[in-house]
Tab-separated table of C-alpha atoms in Angstrom:
chain	number	residue	atom	x	y	z
A	1	MET	CA	38.590	-232.354	34.265
A	2	ALA	CA	38.121	-234.794	37.100
A	3	SER	CA	40.603	-233.522	39.645
A	4	VAL	CA	41.590	-230.241	41.181
A	5	LEU	CA	45.231	-229.640	40.331
A	6	PHE	CA	46.066	-226.548	42.384
A	7	PRO	CA	49.451	-226.622	44.133
A	8	SER	CA	48.719	-226.649	47.858
A	9	THR	CA	51.059	-223.798	48.867
A	10	PRO	CA	52.915	-220.896	47.255
A	11	ALA	CA	56.134	-222.794	47.973
A	12	ALA	CA	55.215	-225.150	45.112
A	13	TYR	CA	56.742	-222.513	42.833
A	14	SER	CA	60.302	-221.757	43.846
A	15	GLY	CA	60.931	-218.997	41.325
A	16	ALA	CA	58.654	-216.311	42.770
A	17	VAL	CA	60.087	-212.825	42.290
A	18	ASP	CA	59.467	-209.191	43.237
A	19	GLY	CA	57.951	-210.024	46.607
A	20	ALA	CA	54.390	-210.643	45.368
A	21	SER	CA	52.424	-213.128	47.459
A	22	ASN	CA	49.124	-214.893	46.959
A	23	SER	CA	47.541	-212.525	49.497
A	24	GLU	CA	48.064	-209.748	46.922
A	25	THR	CA	46.568	-211.644	43.993
A	26	HIS	CA	43.526	-210.056	42.358
A	27	LEU	CA	41.315	-212.283	40.191
A	28	GLY	CA	39.556	-210.292	37.489
A	29	LEU	CA	35.988	-210.474	36.163
A	30	VAL	CA	35.549	-210.499	32.389
A	31	CYS	CA	32.675	-208.300	31.125
A	32	VAL	CA	29.492	-209.900	32.538
A	33	THR	CA	28.434	-212.206	35.352
A	34	GLN	CA	27.068	-215.727	35.150
A	35	SER	CA	24.059	-214.416	37.031
A	36	GLY	CA	22.055	-211.519	35.664
A	37	ALA	CA	23.769	-209.038	37.966
A	38	VAL	CA	25.888	-207.463	35.196
A	39	ARG	CA	24.351	-207.204	31.725
A	40	TYR	CA	24.575	-204.723	28.846
A	41	LYS	CA	22.311	-203.959	25.888
A	42	THR	CA	23.457	-203.813	22.287
A	43	LEU	CA	22.323	-202.523	18.896
A	44	THR	CA	23.266	-204.121	15.598
A	45	ARG	CA	24.223	-202.060	12.578
A	46	THR	CA	21.270	-203.512	10.700
A	47	ARG	CA	18.808	-202.309	13.323
A	48	TYR	CA	20.564	-198.968	13.552
A	49	LEU	CA	20.440	-198.388	9.794
A	50	ALA	CA	16.731	-199.223	9.760
A	51	LEU	CA	16.011	-196.272	12.061
A	52	GLU	CA	14.916	-192.923	10.693
A	53	GLU	CA	17.810	-190.466	10.593
A	54	GLY	CA	16.289	-188.248	13.248
A	55	ARG	CA	15.884	-191.145	15.663
A	56	LYS	CA	19.454	-192.443	15.464
A	57	PRO	CA	21.023	-190.041	17.995
A	58	GLN	CA	18.127	-190.620	20.383
A	59	ALA	CA	18.494	-194.403	20.129
A	60	LEU	CA	22.220	-194.283	20.790
A	61	ARG	CA	21.782	-191.834	23.658
A	62	ALA	CA	19.286	-194.148	25.369
A	63	LEU	CA	21.500	-197.183	24.772
A	64	TYR	CA	24.694	-195.506	25.998
A	65	THR	CA	22.936	-194.168	29.092
A	66	ASN	CA	21.639	-197.645	29.904
A	67	ASN	CA	25.057	-199.226	29.429
A	68	LEU	CA	26.770	-196.535	31.452
A	69	GLU	CA	24.448	-197.417	34.324
A	70	ALA	CA	25.280	-201.093	33.749
A	71	LEU	CA	29.005	-200.282	33.853
A	72	LEU	CA	28.533	-198.445	37.132
A	73	GLY	CA	26.606	-201.451	38.433
A	74	ALA	CA	29.426	-203.754	37.313
A	75	LEU	CA	31.988	-201.690	39.216
A	76	ARG	CA	29.894	-201.757	42.362
A	77	PHE	CA	29.285	-205.491	41.955
A	78	CYS	CA	33.023	-206.062	41.722
A	79	ARG	CA	33.716	-204.026	44.819
A	80	ALA	CA	31.001	-205.817	46.777
A	81	GLU	CA	32.501	-209.156	45.756
A	82	GLY	CA	36.049	-208.097	46.562
A	83	ILE	CA	37.054	-208.118	42.874
A	84	ARG	CA	39.632	-205.446	42.041
A	85	LEU	CA	40.116	-206.064	38.290
A	86	TYR	CA	37.363	-205.598	35.711
A	87	ARG	CA	37.485	-206.073	31.933
A	88	MET	CA	35.032	-203.624	30.420
A	89	PRO	CA	33.186	-205.032	27.379
A	90	SER	CA	34.189	-203.728	23.960
A	91	GLU	CA	30.581	-202.876	23.122
A	92	VAL	CA	29.511	-200.710	26.046
A	93	PHE	CA	28.982	-197.951	23.469
A	94	PRO	CA	28.060	-199.751	20.209
A	95	LEU	CA	28.714	-197.931	16.930
A	96	SER	CA	30.565	-195.110	18.661
A	97	ASP	CA	33.497	-195.745	16.321
A	98	TRP	CA	31.339	-195.616	13.205
A	99	GLU	CA	32.342	-193.259	10.430
A	100	ASN	CA	29.107	-191.221	10.436
A	101	GLY	CA	30.176	-189.670	13.750
A	102	VAL	CA	26.762	-189.862	15.426
A	103	GLY	CA	27.960	-192.195	18.196
A	104	ARG	CA	31.053	-190.079	18.789
A	105	ALA	CA	28.877	-186.986	19.185
A	106	VAL	CA	26.648	-188.768	21.712
A	107	LEU	CA	29.742	-189.785	23.680
A	108	GLY	CA	30.661	-186.107	23.809
A	109	GLU	CA	27.212	-185.250	25.183
A	110	LEU	CA	27.667	-187.864	27.918
A	111	ALA	CA	31.247	-186.900	28.745
A	112	GLU	CA	30.428	-185.629	32.239
A	113	ALA	CA	28.464	-188.770	33.143
A	114	ILE	CA	31.204	-191.030	31.735
A	115	GLY	CA	33.817	-189.157	33.742
A	116	ALA	CA	31.765	-189.629	36.905
A	117	VAL	CA	31.770	-193.413	36.376
A	118	GLY	CA	35.536	-193.338	35.948
A	119	ARG	CA	35.904	-191.412	39.191
A	120	GLU	CA	33.738	-193.999	40.910
A	121	ALA	CA	36.066	-196.753	39.659
A	122	GLU	CA	38.975	-194.847	41.201
A	123	ARG	CA	37.083	-194.344	44.464
A	124	LEU	CA	36.304	-198.065	44.608
A	125	GLU	CA	39.992	-198.813	43.900
A	126	LEU	CA	39.194	-200.860	40.809
A	127	ARG	CA	41.490	-201.460	37.851
A	128	VAL	CA	39.586	-201.228	34.555
A	129	ILE	CA	40.983	-202.722	31.338
A	130	ALA	CA	39.712	-203.740	27.883
A	131	HIS	CA	40.169	-206.412	25.218
A	132	PRO	CA	38.875	-205.227	21.795
A	133	ASP	CA	37.329	-207.843	19.521
A	134	GLN	CA	38.905	-210.066	16.876
A	135	PHE	CA	38.373	-207.479	14.120
A	136	VAL	CA	41.481	-205.629	15.304
A	137	VAL	CA	44.284	-206.800	12.995
A	138	LEU	CA	46.944	-204.103	12.910
A	139	ASN	CA	49.202	-206.088	10.560
A	140	SER	CA	46.636	-207.142	7.974
A	141	GLU	CA	47.697	-207.137	4.320
A	142	ASN	CA	44.530	-205.142	3.638
A	143	PRO	CA	45.044	-201.402	4.339
A	144	ALA	CA	41.318	-200.965	4.985
A	145	VAL	CA	41.446	-203.557	7.771
A	146	VAL	CA	44.450	-201.833	9.319
A	147	GLU	CA	42.689	-198.476	9.200
A	148	ASN	CA	39.538	-199.950	10.765
A	149	SER	CA	41.671	-201.546	13.463
A	150	ARG	CA	43.240	-198.185	14.256
A	151	ALA	CA	39.779	-196.622	14.454
A	152	ILE	CA	38.560	-199.283	16.908
A	153	LEU	CA	41.608	-198.817	19.117
A	154	GLU	CA	41.409	-195.022	18.993
A	155	ASN	CA	37.766	-195.248	20.041
A	156	HIS	CA	38.682	-197.439	23.014
A	157	ALA	CA	41.343	-194.907	23.958
A	158	LEU	CA	38.804	-192.071	23.713
A	159	ILE	CA	36.422	-193.911	26.039
A	160	PHE	CA	39.242	-194.530	28.511
A	161	ASP	CA	40.175	-190.847	28.296
A	162	LEU	CA	36.561	-189.870	28.997
A	163	LEU	CA	36.568	-192.217	31.993
A	164	GLY	CA	39.706	-190.455	33.178
A	165	LEU	CA	41.776	-193.646	33.108
A	166	PRO	CA	45.543	-193.106	32.930
A	167	ARG	CA	47.463	-193.319	29.677
A	168	THR	CA	49.543	-196.187	30.987
A	169	ALA	CA	49.397	-199.971	30.951
A	170	TRP	CA	47.517	-199.784	34.253
A	171	ALA	CA	44.471	-199.223	32.030
A	172	CYS	CA	45.625	-201.662	29.385
A	173	ILE	CA	43.945	-202.236	26.024
A	174	ASN	CA	44.884	-205.786	25.069
A	175	ILE	CA	44.893	-207.315	21.561
A	176	HIS	CA	46.255	-210.398	19.794
A	177	GLY	CA	49.064	-210.384	17.238
A	178	GLY	CA	46.851	-210.699	14.173
A	179	LYS	CA	48.162	-211.879	10.820
A	180	ARG	CA	50.691	-214.703	11.069
A	181	GLY	CA	54.225	-213.977	9.869
A	182	ARG	CA	53.847	-210.191	9.864
A	183	GLY	CA	55.556	-209.279	13.119
A	184	THR	CA	57.642	-206.543	11.503
A	185	GLU	CA	54.508	-204.864	10.138
A	186	LEU	CA	52.854	-205.191	13.534
A	187	VAL	CA	55.740	-203.418	15.256
A	188	GLU	CA	55.757	-200.645	12.637
A	189	ASN	CA	52.011	-200.060	12.917
A	190	ILE	CA	52.117	-200.019	16.722
A	191	ARG	CA	54.768	-197.315	16.563
A	192	GLY	CA	52.425	-195.282	14.353
A	193	LEU	CA	49.484	-195.371	16.783
A	194	GLY	CA	48.355	-192.319	18.691
A	195	GLU	CA	49.703	-191.863	22.201
A	196	GLY	CA	46.319	-192.613	23.776
A	197	VAL	CA	46.411	-196.130	22.344
A	198	ARG	CA	50.128	-196.864	22.312
A	199	SER	CA	50.590	-195.927	25.976
A	200	ARG	CA	47.940	-198.487	26.999
A	201	LEU	CA	48.456	-201.236	24.420
A	202	THR	CA	49.378	-204.793	25.406
A	203	LEU	CA	49.757	-207.894	23.214
A	204	GLU	CA	48.659	-211.443	24.037
A	205	ASN	CA	49.902	-214.784	22.748
A	206	ASP	CA	47.387	-217.098	21.067
A	207	GLU	CA	47.106	-220.738	20.058
A	208	ARG	CA	47.280	-220.160	16.286
A	209	ALA	CA	49.197	-217.233	14.832
A	210	TYR	CA	51.504	-215.854	17.539
A	211	GLY	CA	52.857	-218.148	20.224
A	212	ALA	CA	54.378	-216.846	23.438
A	213	ALA	CA	57.932	-216.622	22.077
A	214	GLU	CA	56.802	-214.774	18.937
A	215	ILE	CA	54.593	-212.246	20.701
A	216	LEU	CA	57.272	-211.660	23.352
A	217	GLU	CA	59.701	-210.721	20.577
A	218	VAL	CA	57.155	-208.311	19.084
A	219	CYS	CA	56.455	-206.759	22.496
A	220	ARG	CA	60.137	-206.173	23.131
A	221	ALA	CA	60.612	-204.617	19.692
A	222	ALA	CA	57.526	-202.397	19.971
A	223	GLY	CA	58.082	-201.481	23.612
A	224	VAL	CA	54.671	-202.689	24.829
A	225	PRO	CA	53.818	-205.153	27.616
A	226	MET	CA	52.973	-208.803	27.004
A	227	THR	CA	49.814	-210.358	28.451
A	228	PHE	CA	50.679	-214.034	28.864
A	229	ASP	CA	47.901	-216.623	28.548
A	230	ALA	CA	48.958	-220.034	29.872
A	231	HIS	CA	46.099	-221.925	28.230
A	232	HIS	CA	46.828	-220.507	24.769
A	233	HIS	CA	50.469	-221.485	25.283
A	234	LEU	CA	49.610	-224.982	26.493
A	235	VAL	CA	47.338	-225.581	23.487
A	236	LYS	CA	49.745	-224.201	20.885
A	237	GLU	CA	52.749	-226.110	22.209
A	238	ARG	CA	50.731	-229.254	23.076
A	239	LEU	CA	52.075	-229.245	26.628
A	240	SER	CA	51.060	-231.982	29.042
A	241	SER	CA	50.661	-229.760	32.111
A	242	TYR	CA	50.340	-226.199	33.381
A	243	GLU	CA	53.493	-226.993	35.360
A	244	ASP	CA	55.602	-227.217	32.201
A	245	PRO	CA	58.761	-225.152	32.899
A	246	SER	CA	58.095	-222.969	29.847
A	247	ILE	CA	54.995	-221.493	31.501
A	248	ALA	CA	56.977	-220.244	34.505
A	249	ALA	CA	59.640	-218.955	32.106
A	250	PHE	CA	57.133	-216.919	30.076
A	251	VAL	CA	55.425	-215.574	33.204
A	252	SER	CA	58.822	-214.227	34.248
A	253	ALA	CA	59.842	-212.992	30.775
A	254	ALA	CA	56.510	-211.256	30.197
A	255	ARG	CA	56.784	-209.601	33.600
A	256	GLN	CA	59.899	-207.773	32.482
A	257	THR	CA	57.949	-206.050	29.688
A	258	TRP	CA	55.659	-204.312	32.196
A	259	VAL	CA	56.591	-200.981	33.760
A	260	PRO	CA	56.336	-201.356	36.650
A	261	PRO	CA	56.451	-205.188	36.728
A	262	GLU	CA	53.779	-205.258	39.460
A	263	TRP	CA	51.193	-204.190	36.871
A	264	GLN	CA	51.602	-207.437	34.935
A	265	VAL	CA	48.318	-209.021	33.810
A	266	LEU	CA	47.921	-212.738	33.096
A	267	HIS	CA	45.012	-214.689	31.610
A	268	ILE	CA	43.848	-218.101	32.774
A	269	SER	CA	41.307	-220.639	31.538
A	270	ASN	CA	41.113	-224.419	31.136
A	271	GLY	CA	39.863	-226.515	28.233
A	272	ARG	CA	36.167	-227.288	28.407
A	273	GLU	CA	36.402	-231.068	27.947
A	274	LEU	CA	40.017	-231.934	27.153
A	275	LEU	CA	43.345	-230.431	28.163
A	276	HIS	CA	43.921	-228.894	24.706
A	277	ASP	CA	40.318	-227.869	24.111
A	278	ILE	CA	40.275	-224.212	23.013
A	279	ARG	CA	36.750	-223.815	24.423
A	280	HIS	CA	36.678	-222.529	27.990
A	281	HIS	CA	35.660	-224.627	30.987
A	282	ASP	CA	33.110	-223.229	33.449
A	283	LEU	CA	35.774	-223.270	36.175
A	284	VAL	CA	39.550	-223.180	36.464
A	285	GLU	CA	40.630	-226.487	37.972
A	286	ALA	CA	44.279	-226.437	36.899
A	287	MET	CA	46.249	-223.328	37.779
A	288	PRO	CA	49.962	-222.777	37.064
A	289	SER	CA	51.835	-222.477	40.344
A	290	SER	CA	54.006	-219.814	38.682
A	291	TYR	CA	50.929	-217.558	38.619
A	292	ARG	CA	51.329	-217.090	42.374
A	293	GLN	CA	53.988	-214.448	41.782
A	294	VAL	CA	51.586	-212.160	39.865
A	295	GLN	CA	49.030	-209.776	41.343
A	296	TRP	CA	46.572	-209.357	38.458
A	297	ILE	CA	44.941	-212.394	36.787
A	298	GLU	CA	41.939	-212.275	34.455
A	299	VAL	CA	39.761	-215.353	34.879
A	300	GLU	CA	38.381	-216.225	31.438
A	301	ALA	CA	36.323	-219.222	32.576
A	302	LYS	CA	32.692	-219.317	31.457
A	303	GLY	CA	31.583	-219.481	35.092
A	304	LYS	CA	32.652	-215.839	35.623
A	305	GLU	CA	32.194	-214.858	39.288
A	306	VAL	CA	31.496	-218.503	40.234
A	307	ALA	CA	34.900	-219.445	38.795
A	308	ILE	CA	36.537	-216.632	40.764
A	309	ALA	CA	34.914	-217.874	43.980
A	310	HIS	CA	36.094	-221.417	43.184
A	311	LEU	CA	39.670	-220.213	42.717
A	312	ARG	CA	39.573	-218.269	45.944
A	313	GLU	CA	38.451	-221.349	47.837
A	314	HIS	CA	40.751	-223.893	46.246
A	315	TRP	CA	43.794	-221.893	45.111
A	316	LEU	CA	44.092	-218.752	47.185
């Protein structure tokens, strides 16, 4: 992308609603930093299974303790950088959703320490959210996949409960629609989720299976908020610009699914090389002017905190 395409003033979008201004906009950090300031450790299932049975709890305890410290460091990094929204990685506590229950037991042992990190997030006035991985497909035709998806989501909800995060969309757990053409099944399975998940769940449009109109319909039917992603929409609909009227329309329509509307979360990224490239650019150089009405925007650019700084300089 050769040029910076930011509208010069908030007045470039005439449909702003609810009194939000660009001075209230919070640009969110996704998981890690481009620098080494925020990093987490992981453990594969293969490595875990290779451990002696007696060493497995010890290994997970050491890993979870390390990552809990990293999460605390991430929160403090965000506060120091003036970032108020943080997407916690899905794998802060690897294997804690596994059926043998060892990881779950270790989480229980660390409950007090996890709660202290959650209280620190509240003290720092940070909003913490999550985006579980692509293995969550609530409307799969395979019952085993659906059950595994429920388990992953329930584990995220447990971690949020341990952190003391509210059972509301303020602490949203965001997923994609999953299997194409199975919106009815998706709505039914959302209704069957436990309250800890359902009260936090949000759904996002994508560039393949569920476009913005389709996922909006599902959200309305299931009674969950919609996380609108302008780049996914632009790619799926082959739009020529982030100023296409449909983007402003979906920002507004999605906003009405949030209670309260001020909690609305949007995603933004640009194509790495071409407008419709699904790979993410290091920076965001084209920003929908309709995004100025929203307070919470996750920046999914590969440049992480550098991309946030770039947006602050050139957009905010």
